[in-house]
PDB file of C-alpha atoms and ligand atoms in Angstrom:
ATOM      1  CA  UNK O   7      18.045  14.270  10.414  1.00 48.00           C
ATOM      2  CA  UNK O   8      15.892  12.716   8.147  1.00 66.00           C
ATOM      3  CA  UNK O   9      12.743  10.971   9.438  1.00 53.00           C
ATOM      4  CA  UNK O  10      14.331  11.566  13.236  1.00 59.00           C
ATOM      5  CA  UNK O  11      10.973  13.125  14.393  1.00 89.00           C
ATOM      6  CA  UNK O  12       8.640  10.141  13.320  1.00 95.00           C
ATOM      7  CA  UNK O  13       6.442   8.328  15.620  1.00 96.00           C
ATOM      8  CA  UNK O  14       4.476   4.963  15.132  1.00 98.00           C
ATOM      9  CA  UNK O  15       1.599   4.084  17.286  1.00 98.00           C
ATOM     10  CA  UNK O  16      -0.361   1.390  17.221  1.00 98.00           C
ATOM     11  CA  UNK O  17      -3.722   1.624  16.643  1.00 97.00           C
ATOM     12  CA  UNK O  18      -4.616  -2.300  17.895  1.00 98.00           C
ATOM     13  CA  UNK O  19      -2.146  -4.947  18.774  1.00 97.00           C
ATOM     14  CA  UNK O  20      -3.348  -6.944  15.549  1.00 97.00           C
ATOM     15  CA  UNK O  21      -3.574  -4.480  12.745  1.00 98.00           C
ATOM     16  CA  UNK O  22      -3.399  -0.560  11.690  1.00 98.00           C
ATOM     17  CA  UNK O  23      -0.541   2.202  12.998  1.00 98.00           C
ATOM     18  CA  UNK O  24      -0.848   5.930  13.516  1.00 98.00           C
ATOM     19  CA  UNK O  25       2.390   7.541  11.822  1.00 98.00           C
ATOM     20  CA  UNK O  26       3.155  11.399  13.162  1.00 97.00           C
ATOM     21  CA  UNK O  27       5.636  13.654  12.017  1.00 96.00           C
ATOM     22  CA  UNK O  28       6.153  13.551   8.730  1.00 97.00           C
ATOM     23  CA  UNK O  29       5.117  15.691   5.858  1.00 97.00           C
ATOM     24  CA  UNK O  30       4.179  13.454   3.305  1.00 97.00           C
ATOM     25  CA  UNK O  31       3.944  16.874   0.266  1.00 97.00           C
ATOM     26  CA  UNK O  32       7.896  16.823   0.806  1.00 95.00           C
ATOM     27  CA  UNK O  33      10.111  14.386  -1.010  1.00 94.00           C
ATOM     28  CA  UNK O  34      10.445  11.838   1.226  1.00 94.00           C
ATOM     29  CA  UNK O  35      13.874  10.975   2.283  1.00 93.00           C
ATOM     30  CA  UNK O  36      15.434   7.484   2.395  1.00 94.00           C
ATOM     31  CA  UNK O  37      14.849   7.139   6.264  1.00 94.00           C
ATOM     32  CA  UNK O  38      11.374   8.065   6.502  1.00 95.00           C
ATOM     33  CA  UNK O  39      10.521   6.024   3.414  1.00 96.00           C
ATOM     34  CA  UNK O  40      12.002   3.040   5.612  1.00 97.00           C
ATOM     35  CA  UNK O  41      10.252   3.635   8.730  1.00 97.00           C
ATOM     36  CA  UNK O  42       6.790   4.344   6.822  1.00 98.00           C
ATOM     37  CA  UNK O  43       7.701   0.935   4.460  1.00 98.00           C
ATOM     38  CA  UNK O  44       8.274  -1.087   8.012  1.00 98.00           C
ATOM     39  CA  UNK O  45       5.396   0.453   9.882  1.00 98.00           C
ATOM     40  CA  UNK O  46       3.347  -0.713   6.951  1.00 98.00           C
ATOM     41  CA  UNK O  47       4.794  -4.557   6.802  1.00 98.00           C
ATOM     42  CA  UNK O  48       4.445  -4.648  10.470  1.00 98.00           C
ATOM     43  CA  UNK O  49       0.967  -3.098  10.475  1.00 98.00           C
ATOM     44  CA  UNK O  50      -0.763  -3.648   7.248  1.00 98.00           C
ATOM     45  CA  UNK O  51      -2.479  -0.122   7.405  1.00 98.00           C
ATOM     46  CA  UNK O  52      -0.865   2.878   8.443  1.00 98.00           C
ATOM     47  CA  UNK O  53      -2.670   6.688   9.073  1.00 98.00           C
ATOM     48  CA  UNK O  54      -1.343   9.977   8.687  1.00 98.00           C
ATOM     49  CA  UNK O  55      -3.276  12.994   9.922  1.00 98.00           C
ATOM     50  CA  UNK O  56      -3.355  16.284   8.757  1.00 98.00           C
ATOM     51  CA  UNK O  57      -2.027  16.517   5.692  1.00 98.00           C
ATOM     52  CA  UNK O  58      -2.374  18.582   2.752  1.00 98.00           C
ATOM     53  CA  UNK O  59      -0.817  17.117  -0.690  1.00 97.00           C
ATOM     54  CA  UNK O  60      -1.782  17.763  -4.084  1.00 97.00           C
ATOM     55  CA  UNK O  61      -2.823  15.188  -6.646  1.00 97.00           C
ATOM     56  CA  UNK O  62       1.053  15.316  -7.831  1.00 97.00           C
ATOM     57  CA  UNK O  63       2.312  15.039  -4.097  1.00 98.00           C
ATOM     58  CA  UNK O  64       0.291  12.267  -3.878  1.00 98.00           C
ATOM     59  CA  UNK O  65       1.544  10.537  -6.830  1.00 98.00           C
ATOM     60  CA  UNK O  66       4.887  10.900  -6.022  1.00 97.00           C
ATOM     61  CA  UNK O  67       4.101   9.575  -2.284  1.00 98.00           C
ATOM     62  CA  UNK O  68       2.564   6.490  -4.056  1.00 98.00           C
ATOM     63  CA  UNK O  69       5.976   6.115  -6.546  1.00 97.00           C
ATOM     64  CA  UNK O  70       8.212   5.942  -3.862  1.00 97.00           C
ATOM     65  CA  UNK O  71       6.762   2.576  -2.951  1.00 97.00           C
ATOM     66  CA  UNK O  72       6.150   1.437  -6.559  1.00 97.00           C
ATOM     67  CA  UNK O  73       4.829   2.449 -10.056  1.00 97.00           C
ATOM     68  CA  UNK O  74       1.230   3.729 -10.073  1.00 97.00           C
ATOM     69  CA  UNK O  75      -1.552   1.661 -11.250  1.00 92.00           C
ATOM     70  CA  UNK O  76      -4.080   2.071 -13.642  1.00 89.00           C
ATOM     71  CA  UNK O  77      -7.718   1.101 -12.761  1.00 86.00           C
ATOM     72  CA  UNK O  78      -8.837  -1.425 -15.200  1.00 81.00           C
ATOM     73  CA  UNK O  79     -12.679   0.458 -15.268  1.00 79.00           C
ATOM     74  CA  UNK O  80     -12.968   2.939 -13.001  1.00 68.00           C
ATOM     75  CA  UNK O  81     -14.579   6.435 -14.786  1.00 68.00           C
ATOM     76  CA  UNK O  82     -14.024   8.210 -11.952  1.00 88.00           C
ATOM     77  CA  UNK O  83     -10.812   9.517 -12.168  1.00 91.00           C
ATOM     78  CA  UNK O  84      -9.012  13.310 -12.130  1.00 91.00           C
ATOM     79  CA  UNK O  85      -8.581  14.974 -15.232  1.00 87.00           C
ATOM     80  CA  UNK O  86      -5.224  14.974 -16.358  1.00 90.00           C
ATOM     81  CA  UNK O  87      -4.293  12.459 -13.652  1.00 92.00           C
ATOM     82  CA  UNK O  88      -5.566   8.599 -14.344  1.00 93.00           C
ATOM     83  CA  UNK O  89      -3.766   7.117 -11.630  1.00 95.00           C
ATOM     84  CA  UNK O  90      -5.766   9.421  -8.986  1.00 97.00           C
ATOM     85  CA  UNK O  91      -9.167   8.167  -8.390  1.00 95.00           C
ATOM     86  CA  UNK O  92     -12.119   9.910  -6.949  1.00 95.00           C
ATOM     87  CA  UNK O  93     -13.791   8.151  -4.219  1.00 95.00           C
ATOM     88  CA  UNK O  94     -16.637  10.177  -3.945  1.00 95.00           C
ATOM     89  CA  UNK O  95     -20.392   9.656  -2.039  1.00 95.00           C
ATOM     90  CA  UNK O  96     -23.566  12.177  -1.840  1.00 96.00           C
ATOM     91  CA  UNK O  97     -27.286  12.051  -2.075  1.00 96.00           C
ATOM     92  CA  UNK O  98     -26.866  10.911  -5.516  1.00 94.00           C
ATOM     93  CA  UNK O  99     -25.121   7.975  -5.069  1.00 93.00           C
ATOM     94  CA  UNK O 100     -26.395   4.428  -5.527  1.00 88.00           C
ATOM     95  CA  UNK O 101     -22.914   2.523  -4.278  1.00 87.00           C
ATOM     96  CA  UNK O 102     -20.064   3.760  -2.853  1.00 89.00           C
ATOM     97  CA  UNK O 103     -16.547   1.939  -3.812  1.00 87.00           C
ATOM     98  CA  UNK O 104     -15.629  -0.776  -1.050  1.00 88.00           C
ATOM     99  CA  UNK O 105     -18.757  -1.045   0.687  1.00 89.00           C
ATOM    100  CA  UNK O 106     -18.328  -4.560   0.383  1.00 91.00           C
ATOM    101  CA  UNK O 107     -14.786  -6.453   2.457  1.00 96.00           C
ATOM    102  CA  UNK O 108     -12.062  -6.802  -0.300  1.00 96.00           C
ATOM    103  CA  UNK O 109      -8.309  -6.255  -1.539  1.00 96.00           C
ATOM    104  CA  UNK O 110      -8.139  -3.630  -4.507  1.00 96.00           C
ATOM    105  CA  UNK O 111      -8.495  -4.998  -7.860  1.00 95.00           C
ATOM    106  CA  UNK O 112      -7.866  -8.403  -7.023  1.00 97.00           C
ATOM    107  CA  UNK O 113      -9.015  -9.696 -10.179  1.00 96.00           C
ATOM    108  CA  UNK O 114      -5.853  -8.271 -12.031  1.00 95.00           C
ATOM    109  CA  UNK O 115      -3.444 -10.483 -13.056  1.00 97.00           C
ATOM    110  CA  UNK O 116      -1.091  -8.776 -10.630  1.00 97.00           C
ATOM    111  CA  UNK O 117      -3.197  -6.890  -8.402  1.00 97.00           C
ATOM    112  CA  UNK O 118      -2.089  -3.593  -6.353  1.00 97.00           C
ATOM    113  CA  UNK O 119       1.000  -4.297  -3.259  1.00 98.00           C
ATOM    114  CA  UNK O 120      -0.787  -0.911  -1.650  1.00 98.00           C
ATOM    115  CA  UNK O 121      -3.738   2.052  -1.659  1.00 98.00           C
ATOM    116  CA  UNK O 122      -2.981   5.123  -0.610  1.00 98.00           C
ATOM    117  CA  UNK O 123      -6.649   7.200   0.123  1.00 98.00           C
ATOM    118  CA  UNK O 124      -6.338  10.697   1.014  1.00 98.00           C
ATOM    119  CA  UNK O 125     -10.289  11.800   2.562  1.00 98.00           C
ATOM    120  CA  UNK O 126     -10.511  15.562   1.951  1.00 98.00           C
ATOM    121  CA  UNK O 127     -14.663  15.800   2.900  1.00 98.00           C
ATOM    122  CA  UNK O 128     -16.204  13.893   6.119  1.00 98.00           C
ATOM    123  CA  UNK O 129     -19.911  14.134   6.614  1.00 97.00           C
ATOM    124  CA  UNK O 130     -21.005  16.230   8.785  1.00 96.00           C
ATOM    125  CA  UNK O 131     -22.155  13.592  11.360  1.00 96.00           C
ATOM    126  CA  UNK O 132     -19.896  11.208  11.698  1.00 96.00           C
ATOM    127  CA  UNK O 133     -19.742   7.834  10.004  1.00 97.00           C
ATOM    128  CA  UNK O 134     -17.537   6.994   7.113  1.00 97.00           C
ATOM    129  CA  UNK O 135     -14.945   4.594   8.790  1.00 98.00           C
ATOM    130  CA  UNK O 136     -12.939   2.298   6.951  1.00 98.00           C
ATOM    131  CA  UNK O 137     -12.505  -1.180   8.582  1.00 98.00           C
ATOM    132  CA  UNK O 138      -9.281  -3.120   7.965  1.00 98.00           C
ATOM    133  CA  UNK O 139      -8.719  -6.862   8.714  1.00 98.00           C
ATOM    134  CA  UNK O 140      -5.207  -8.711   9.391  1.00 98.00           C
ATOM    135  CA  UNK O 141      -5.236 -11.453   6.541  1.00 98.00           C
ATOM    136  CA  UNK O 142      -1.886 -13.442   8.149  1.00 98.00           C
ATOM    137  CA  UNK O 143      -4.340 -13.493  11.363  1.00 98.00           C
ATOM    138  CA  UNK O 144      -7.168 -15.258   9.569  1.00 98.00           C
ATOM    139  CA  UNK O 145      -4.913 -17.924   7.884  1.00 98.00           C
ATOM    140  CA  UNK O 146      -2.929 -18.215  11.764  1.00 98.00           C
ATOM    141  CA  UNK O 147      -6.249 -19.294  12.820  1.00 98.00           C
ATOM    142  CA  UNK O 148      -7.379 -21.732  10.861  1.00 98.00           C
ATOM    143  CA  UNK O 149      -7.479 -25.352  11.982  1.00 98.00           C
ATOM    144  CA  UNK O 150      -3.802 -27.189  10.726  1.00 98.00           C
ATOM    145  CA  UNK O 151      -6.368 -29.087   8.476  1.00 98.00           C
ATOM    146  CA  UNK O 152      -8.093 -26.276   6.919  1.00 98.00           C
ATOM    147  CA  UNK O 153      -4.659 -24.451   6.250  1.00 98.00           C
ATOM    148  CA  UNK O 154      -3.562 -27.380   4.375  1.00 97.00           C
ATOM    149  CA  UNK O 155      -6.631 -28.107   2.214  1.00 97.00           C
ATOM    150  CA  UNK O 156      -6.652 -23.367   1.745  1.00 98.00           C
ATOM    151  CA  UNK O 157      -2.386 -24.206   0.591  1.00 97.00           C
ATOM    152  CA  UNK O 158      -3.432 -26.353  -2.005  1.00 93.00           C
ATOM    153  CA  UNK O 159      -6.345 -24.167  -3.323  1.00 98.00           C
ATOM    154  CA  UNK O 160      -6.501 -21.445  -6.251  1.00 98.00           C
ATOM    155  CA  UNK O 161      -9.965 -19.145  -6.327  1.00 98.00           C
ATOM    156  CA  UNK O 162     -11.273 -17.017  -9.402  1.00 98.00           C
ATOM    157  CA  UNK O 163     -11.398 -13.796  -9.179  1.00 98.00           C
ATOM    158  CA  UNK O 164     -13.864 -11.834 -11.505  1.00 96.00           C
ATOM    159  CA  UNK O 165     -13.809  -8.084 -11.899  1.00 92.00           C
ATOM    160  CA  UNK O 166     -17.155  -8.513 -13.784  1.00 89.00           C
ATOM    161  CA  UNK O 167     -19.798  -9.144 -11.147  1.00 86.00           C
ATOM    162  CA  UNK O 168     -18.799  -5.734  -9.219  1.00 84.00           C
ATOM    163  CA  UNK O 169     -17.776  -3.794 -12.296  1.00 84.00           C
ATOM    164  CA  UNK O 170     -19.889  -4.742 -14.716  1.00 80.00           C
ATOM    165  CA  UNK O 171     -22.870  -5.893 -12.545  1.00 79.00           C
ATOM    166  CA  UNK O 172     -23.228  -3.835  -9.029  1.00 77.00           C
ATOM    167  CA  UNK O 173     -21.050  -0.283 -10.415  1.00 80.00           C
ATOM    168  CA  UNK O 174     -22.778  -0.052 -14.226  1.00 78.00           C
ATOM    169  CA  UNK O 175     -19.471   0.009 -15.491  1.00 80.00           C
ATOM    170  CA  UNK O 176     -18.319  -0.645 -19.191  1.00 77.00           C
ATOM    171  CA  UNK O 177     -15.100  -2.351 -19.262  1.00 74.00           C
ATOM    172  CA  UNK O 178     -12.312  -1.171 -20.837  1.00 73.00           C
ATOM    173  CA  UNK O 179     -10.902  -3.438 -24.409  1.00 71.00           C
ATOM    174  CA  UNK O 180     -10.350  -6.836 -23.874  1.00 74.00           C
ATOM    175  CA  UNK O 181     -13.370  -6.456 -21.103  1.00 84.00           C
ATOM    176  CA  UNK O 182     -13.248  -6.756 -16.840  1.00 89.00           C
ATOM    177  CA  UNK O 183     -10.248  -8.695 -15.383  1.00 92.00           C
ATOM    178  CA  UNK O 184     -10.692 -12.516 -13.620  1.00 95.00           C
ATOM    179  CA  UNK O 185      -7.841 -14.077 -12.504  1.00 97.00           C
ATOM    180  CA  UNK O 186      -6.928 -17.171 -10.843  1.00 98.00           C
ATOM    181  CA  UNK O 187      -5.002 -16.890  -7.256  1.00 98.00           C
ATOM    182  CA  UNK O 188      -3.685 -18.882  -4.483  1.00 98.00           C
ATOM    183  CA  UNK O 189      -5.979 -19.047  -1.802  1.00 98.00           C
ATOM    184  CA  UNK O 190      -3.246 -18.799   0.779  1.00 98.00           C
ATOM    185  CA  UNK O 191      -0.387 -16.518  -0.695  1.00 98.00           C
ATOM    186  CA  UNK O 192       2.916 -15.780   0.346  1.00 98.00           C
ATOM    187  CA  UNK O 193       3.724 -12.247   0.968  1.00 98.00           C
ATOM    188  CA  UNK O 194       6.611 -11.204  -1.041  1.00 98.00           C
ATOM    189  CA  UNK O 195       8.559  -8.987   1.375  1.00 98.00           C
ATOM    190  CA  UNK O 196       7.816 -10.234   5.228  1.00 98.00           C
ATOM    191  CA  UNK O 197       7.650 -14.278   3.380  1.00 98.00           C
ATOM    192  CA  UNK O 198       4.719 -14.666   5.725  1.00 98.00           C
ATOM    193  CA  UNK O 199       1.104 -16.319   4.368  1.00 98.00           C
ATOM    194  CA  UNK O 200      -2.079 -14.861   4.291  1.00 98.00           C
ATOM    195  CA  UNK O 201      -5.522 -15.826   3.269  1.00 98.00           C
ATOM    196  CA  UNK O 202      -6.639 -14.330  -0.018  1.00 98.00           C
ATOM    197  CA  UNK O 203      -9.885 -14.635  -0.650  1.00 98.00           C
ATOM    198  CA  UNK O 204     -13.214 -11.689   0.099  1.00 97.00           C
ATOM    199  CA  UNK O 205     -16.494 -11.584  -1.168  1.00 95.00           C
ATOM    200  CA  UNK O 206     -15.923  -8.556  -3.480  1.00 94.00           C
ATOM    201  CA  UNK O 207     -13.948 -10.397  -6.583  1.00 96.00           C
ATOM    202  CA  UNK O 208     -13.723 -14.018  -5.150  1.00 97.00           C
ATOM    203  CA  UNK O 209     -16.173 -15.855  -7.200  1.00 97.00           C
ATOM    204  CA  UNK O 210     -15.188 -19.516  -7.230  1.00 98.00           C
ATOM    205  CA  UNK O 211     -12.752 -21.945  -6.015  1.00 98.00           C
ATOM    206  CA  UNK O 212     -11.224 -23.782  -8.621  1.00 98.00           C
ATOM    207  CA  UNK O 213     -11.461 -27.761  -8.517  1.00 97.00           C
ATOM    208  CA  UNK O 214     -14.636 -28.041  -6.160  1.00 98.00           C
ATOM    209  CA  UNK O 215     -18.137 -28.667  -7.096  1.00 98.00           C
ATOM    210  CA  UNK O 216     -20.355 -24.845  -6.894  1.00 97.00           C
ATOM    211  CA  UNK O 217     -21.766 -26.074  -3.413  1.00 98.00           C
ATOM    212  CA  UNK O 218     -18.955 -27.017  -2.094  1.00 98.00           C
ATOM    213  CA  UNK O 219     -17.131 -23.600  -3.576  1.00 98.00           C
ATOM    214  CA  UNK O 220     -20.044 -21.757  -1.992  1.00 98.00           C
ATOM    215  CA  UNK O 221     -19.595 -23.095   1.314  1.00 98.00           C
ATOM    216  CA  UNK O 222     -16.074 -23.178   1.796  1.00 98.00           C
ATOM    217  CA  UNK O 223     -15.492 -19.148   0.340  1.00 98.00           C
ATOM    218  CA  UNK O 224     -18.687 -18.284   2.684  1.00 98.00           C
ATOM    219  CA  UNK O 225     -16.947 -20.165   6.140  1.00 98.00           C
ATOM    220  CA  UNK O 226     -13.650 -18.179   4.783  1.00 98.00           C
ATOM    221  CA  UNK O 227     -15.346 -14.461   4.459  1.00 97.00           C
ATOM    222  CA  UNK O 228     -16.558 -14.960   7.884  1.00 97.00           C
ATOM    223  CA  UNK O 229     -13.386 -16.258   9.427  1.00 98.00           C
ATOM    224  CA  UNK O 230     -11.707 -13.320   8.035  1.00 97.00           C
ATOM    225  CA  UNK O 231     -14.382 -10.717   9.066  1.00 96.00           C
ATOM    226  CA  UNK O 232     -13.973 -11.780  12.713  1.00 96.00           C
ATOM    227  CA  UNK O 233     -13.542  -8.654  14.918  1.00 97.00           C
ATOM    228  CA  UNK O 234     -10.744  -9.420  16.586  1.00 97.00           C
ATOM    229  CA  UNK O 235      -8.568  -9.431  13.185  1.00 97.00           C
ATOM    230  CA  UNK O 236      -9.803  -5.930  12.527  1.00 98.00           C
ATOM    231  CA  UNK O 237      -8.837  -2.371  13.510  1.00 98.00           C
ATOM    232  CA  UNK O 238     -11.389   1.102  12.467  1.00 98.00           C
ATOM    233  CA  UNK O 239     -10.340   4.507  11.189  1.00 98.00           C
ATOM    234  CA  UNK O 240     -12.446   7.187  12.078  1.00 98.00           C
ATOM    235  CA  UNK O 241     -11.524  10.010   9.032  1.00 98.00           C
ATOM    236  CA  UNK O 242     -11.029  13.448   9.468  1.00 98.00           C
ATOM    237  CA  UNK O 243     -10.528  15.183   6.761  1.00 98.00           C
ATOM    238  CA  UNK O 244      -6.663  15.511   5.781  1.00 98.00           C
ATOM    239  CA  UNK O 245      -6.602  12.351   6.775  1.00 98.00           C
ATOM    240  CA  UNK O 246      -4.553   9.336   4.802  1.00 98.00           C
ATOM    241  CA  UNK O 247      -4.747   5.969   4.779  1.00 98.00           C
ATOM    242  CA  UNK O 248      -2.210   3.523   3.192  1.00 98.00           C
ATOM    243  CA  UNK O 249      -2.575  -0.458   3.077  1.00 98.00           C
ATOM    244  CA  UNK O 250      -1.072  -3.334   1.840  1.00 98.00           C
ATOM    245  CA  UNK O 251      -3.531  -5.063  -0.469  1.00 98.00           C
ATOM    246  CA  UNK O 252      -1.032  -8.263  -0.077  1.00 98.00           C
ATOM    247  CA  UNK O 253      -2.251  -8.822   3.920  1.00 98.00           C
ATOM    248  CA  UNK O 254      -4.946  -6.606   4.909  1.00 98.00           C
ATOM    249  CA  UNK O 255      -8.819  -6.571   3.192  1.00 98.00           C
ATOM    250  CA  UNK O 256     -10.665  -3.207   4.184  1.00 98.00           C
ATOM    251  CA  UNK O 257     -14.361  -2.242   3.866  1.00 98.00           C
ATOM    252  CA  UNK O 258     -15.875   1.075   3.464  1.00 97.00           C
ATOM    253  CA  UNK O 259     -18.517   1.760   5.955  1.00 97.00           C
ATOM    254  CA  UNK O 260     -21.459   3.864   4.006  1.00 97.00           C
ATOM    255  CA  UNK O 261     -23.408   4.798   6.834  1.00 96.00           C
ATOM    256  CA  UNK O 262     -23.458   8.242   5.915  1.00 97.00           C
ATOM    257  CA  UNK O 263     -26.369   8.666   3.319  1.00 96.00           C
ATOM    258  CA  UNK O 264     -27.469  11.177   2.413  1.00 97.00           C
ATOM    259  CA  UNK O 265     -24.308  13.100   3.263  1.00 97.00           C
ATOM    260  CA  UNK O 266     -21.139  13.486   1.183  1.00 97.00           C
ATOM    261  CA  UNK O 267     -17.101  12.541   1.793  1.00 97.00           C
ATOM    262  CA  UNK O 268     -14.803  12.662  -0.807  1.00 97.00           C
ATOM    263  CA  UNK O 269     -11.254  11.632  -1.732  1.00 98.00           C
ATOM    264  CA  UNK O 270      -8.788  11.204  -4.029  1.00 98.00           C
ATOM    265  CA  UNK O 271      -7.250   7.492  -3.938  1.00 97.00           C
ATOM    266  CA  UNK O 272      -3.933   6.625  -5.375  1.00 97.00           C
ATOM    267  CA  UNK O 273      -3.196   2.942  -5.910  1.00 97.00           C
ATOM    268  CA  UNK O 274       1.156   1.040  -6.128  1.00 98.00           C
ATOM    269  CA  UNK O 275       0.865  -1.824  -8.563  1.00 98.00           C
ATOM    270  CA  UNK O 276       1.989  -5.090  -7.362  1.00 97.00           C
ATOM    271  CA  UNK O 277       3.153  -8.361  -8.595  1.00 96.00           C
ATOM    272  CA  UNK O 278       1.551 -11.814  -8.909  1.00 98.00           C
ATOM    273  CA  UNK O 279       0.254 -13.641  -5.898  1.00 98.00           C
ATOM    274  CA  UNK O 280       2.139 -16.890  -5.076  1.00 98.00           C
ATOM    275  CA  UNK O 281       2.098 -19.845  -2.220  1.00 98.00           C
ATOM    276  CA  UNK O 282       5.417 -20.832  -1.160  1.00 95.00           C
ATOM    277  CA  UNK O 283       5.010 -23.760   1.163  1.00 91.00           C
TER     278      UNK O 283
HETATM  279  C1  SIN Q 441     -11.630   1.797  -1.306  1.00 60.86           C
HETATM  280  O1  SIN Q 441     -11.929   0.618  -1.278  1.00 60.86           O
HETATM  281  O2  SIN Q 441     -10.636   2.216  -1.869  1.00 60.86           O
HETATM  282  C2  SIN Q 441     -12.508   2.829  -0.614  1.00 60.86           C
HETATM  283  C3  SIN Q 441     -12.245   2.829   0.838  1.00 60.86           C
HETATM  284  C4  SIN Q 441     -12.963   3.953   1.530  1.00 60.86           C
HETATM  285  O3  SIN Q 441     -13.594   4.785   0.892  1.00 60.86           O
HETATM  286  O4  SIN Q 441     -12.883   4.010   2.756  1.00 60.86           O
END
């Protein structure tokens, strides 16, 4: 039967599962689409090994959870396919995308519910891993007074700075997305709240003088980047990740220079953050 054969392991107690048996190139059936969509709302992040899909059996992973998104700048996409982009580092490269923590696109208006990256090339040595971190965890652990000042907050988040500034990028008409979001939000499926803030897109929090702003983001970022919120993926190639931009943040580890990986990464658009007390 349908999905029968699937196992879920996790990788930590906090964050990140290991999904087995499952071929995600074949239409995936209404039971494994559940257990994969409650492995990832129970998770945040789940992996799939060995796996060999092309760019259209990717997309049509990706739709089952949602329609595809666009990147608002991105250049570096497939030909003939704009929704799959190439994630992509060698000895040329000056950046690599994520190397800094974030969600995806959070400067959208309605940023992405998921990511799904598919690694095809590891370097030869090692290195590469993606870190994930449980956002529910770092609002859970806040002091009841700091969750209640975060609940009331909203933060701007500006596309420009990485786009624009660190990537070279030209933005597309109407120029680089910023956005204003909760800083706590409520996630729209599991109703639980996470913090929503990283260092990537969130520039300023709205209401508070700039020191104060600077400050409160920076004791935030840390919070969240505490160790014991995250979980590591070590890649090999045919490997897939898939996470849920609403709860988990996830940083690119580029300790691989001068050598090359490469990947194809396809994105689920999502809906507009909220706080629901
Ligand atoms: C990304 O942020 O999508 C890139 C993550 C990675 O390359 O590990």
């Amino acid at each position: 039967m349908d999905g029968q054969s699937i196992d879920v392991r996790k990788l930590t107690p906090c964050i990140g599962a290991e999904i087995s048996g499952v071929d995600l190139a074949r239409p995936l059936g209404n039971r494994s689409f559940q257990v994969i969509h409650d492995a990832l709302m129970e998770n945040l992040v789940v992996f799939f090994r060995d796996q060999e899909l092309t760019h259209e059996q990717h997309k049509a992973f990706g739709r089952r959870f949602g329609e595809l998104h666009i990147h608002p700048s991105s250049l570096s996409v497939v030909a003939e396919h704009p929704e799959v982009l190439i994630i992509k580092a060698d000895e040329k490269s000056k950046y690599v995308a994520g190397e800094e923590w974030h969600t995806d696109v959070s400067c959208d208006l309605e940023p992405p519910m998921g990511s799904i990256l598919y690694i095809k090339e590891v370097p030869p040595d090692g290195g590469g891993d993606t870190l994930f971190a449980n956002m529910y965890r770092a609002y859970e652990t806040l002091s009841a007074p700091l969750r209640r000042l975060c609940e009331g907050l909203t933060a701007i988040h500006d596309g420009a700075p990485v786009y624009g500034g660190r990537f070279g990028q030209t933005p597309k008409a109407g120029g680089f997305p910023r956005n204003e979001h909760p800083v706590v939000r409520t996630h729209p499926v599991t109703g639980r709240k996470a913090l929503y803030v990283n260092r990537n897109f969130t520039t300023r929090i709205v209401g508070l003088r700039k020191n104060e702003s600077d400050a409160l983001l920076e004791m935030l970022w840390r919070h969240s980047e505490t160790p014991e919120f995250q979980c590591r993926f070590a890649w090999r190639a045919n490997s897939i990740a898939f996470w849920d931009n609403r709860s988990a943040m996830h940083h690119a580890m580029w300790d691989y220079f001068p050598h090359r990986r490469m990947g194809h990464r396809v994105t689920v658009k999502g809906d507009r953050p909220f706080f629901r007390a």
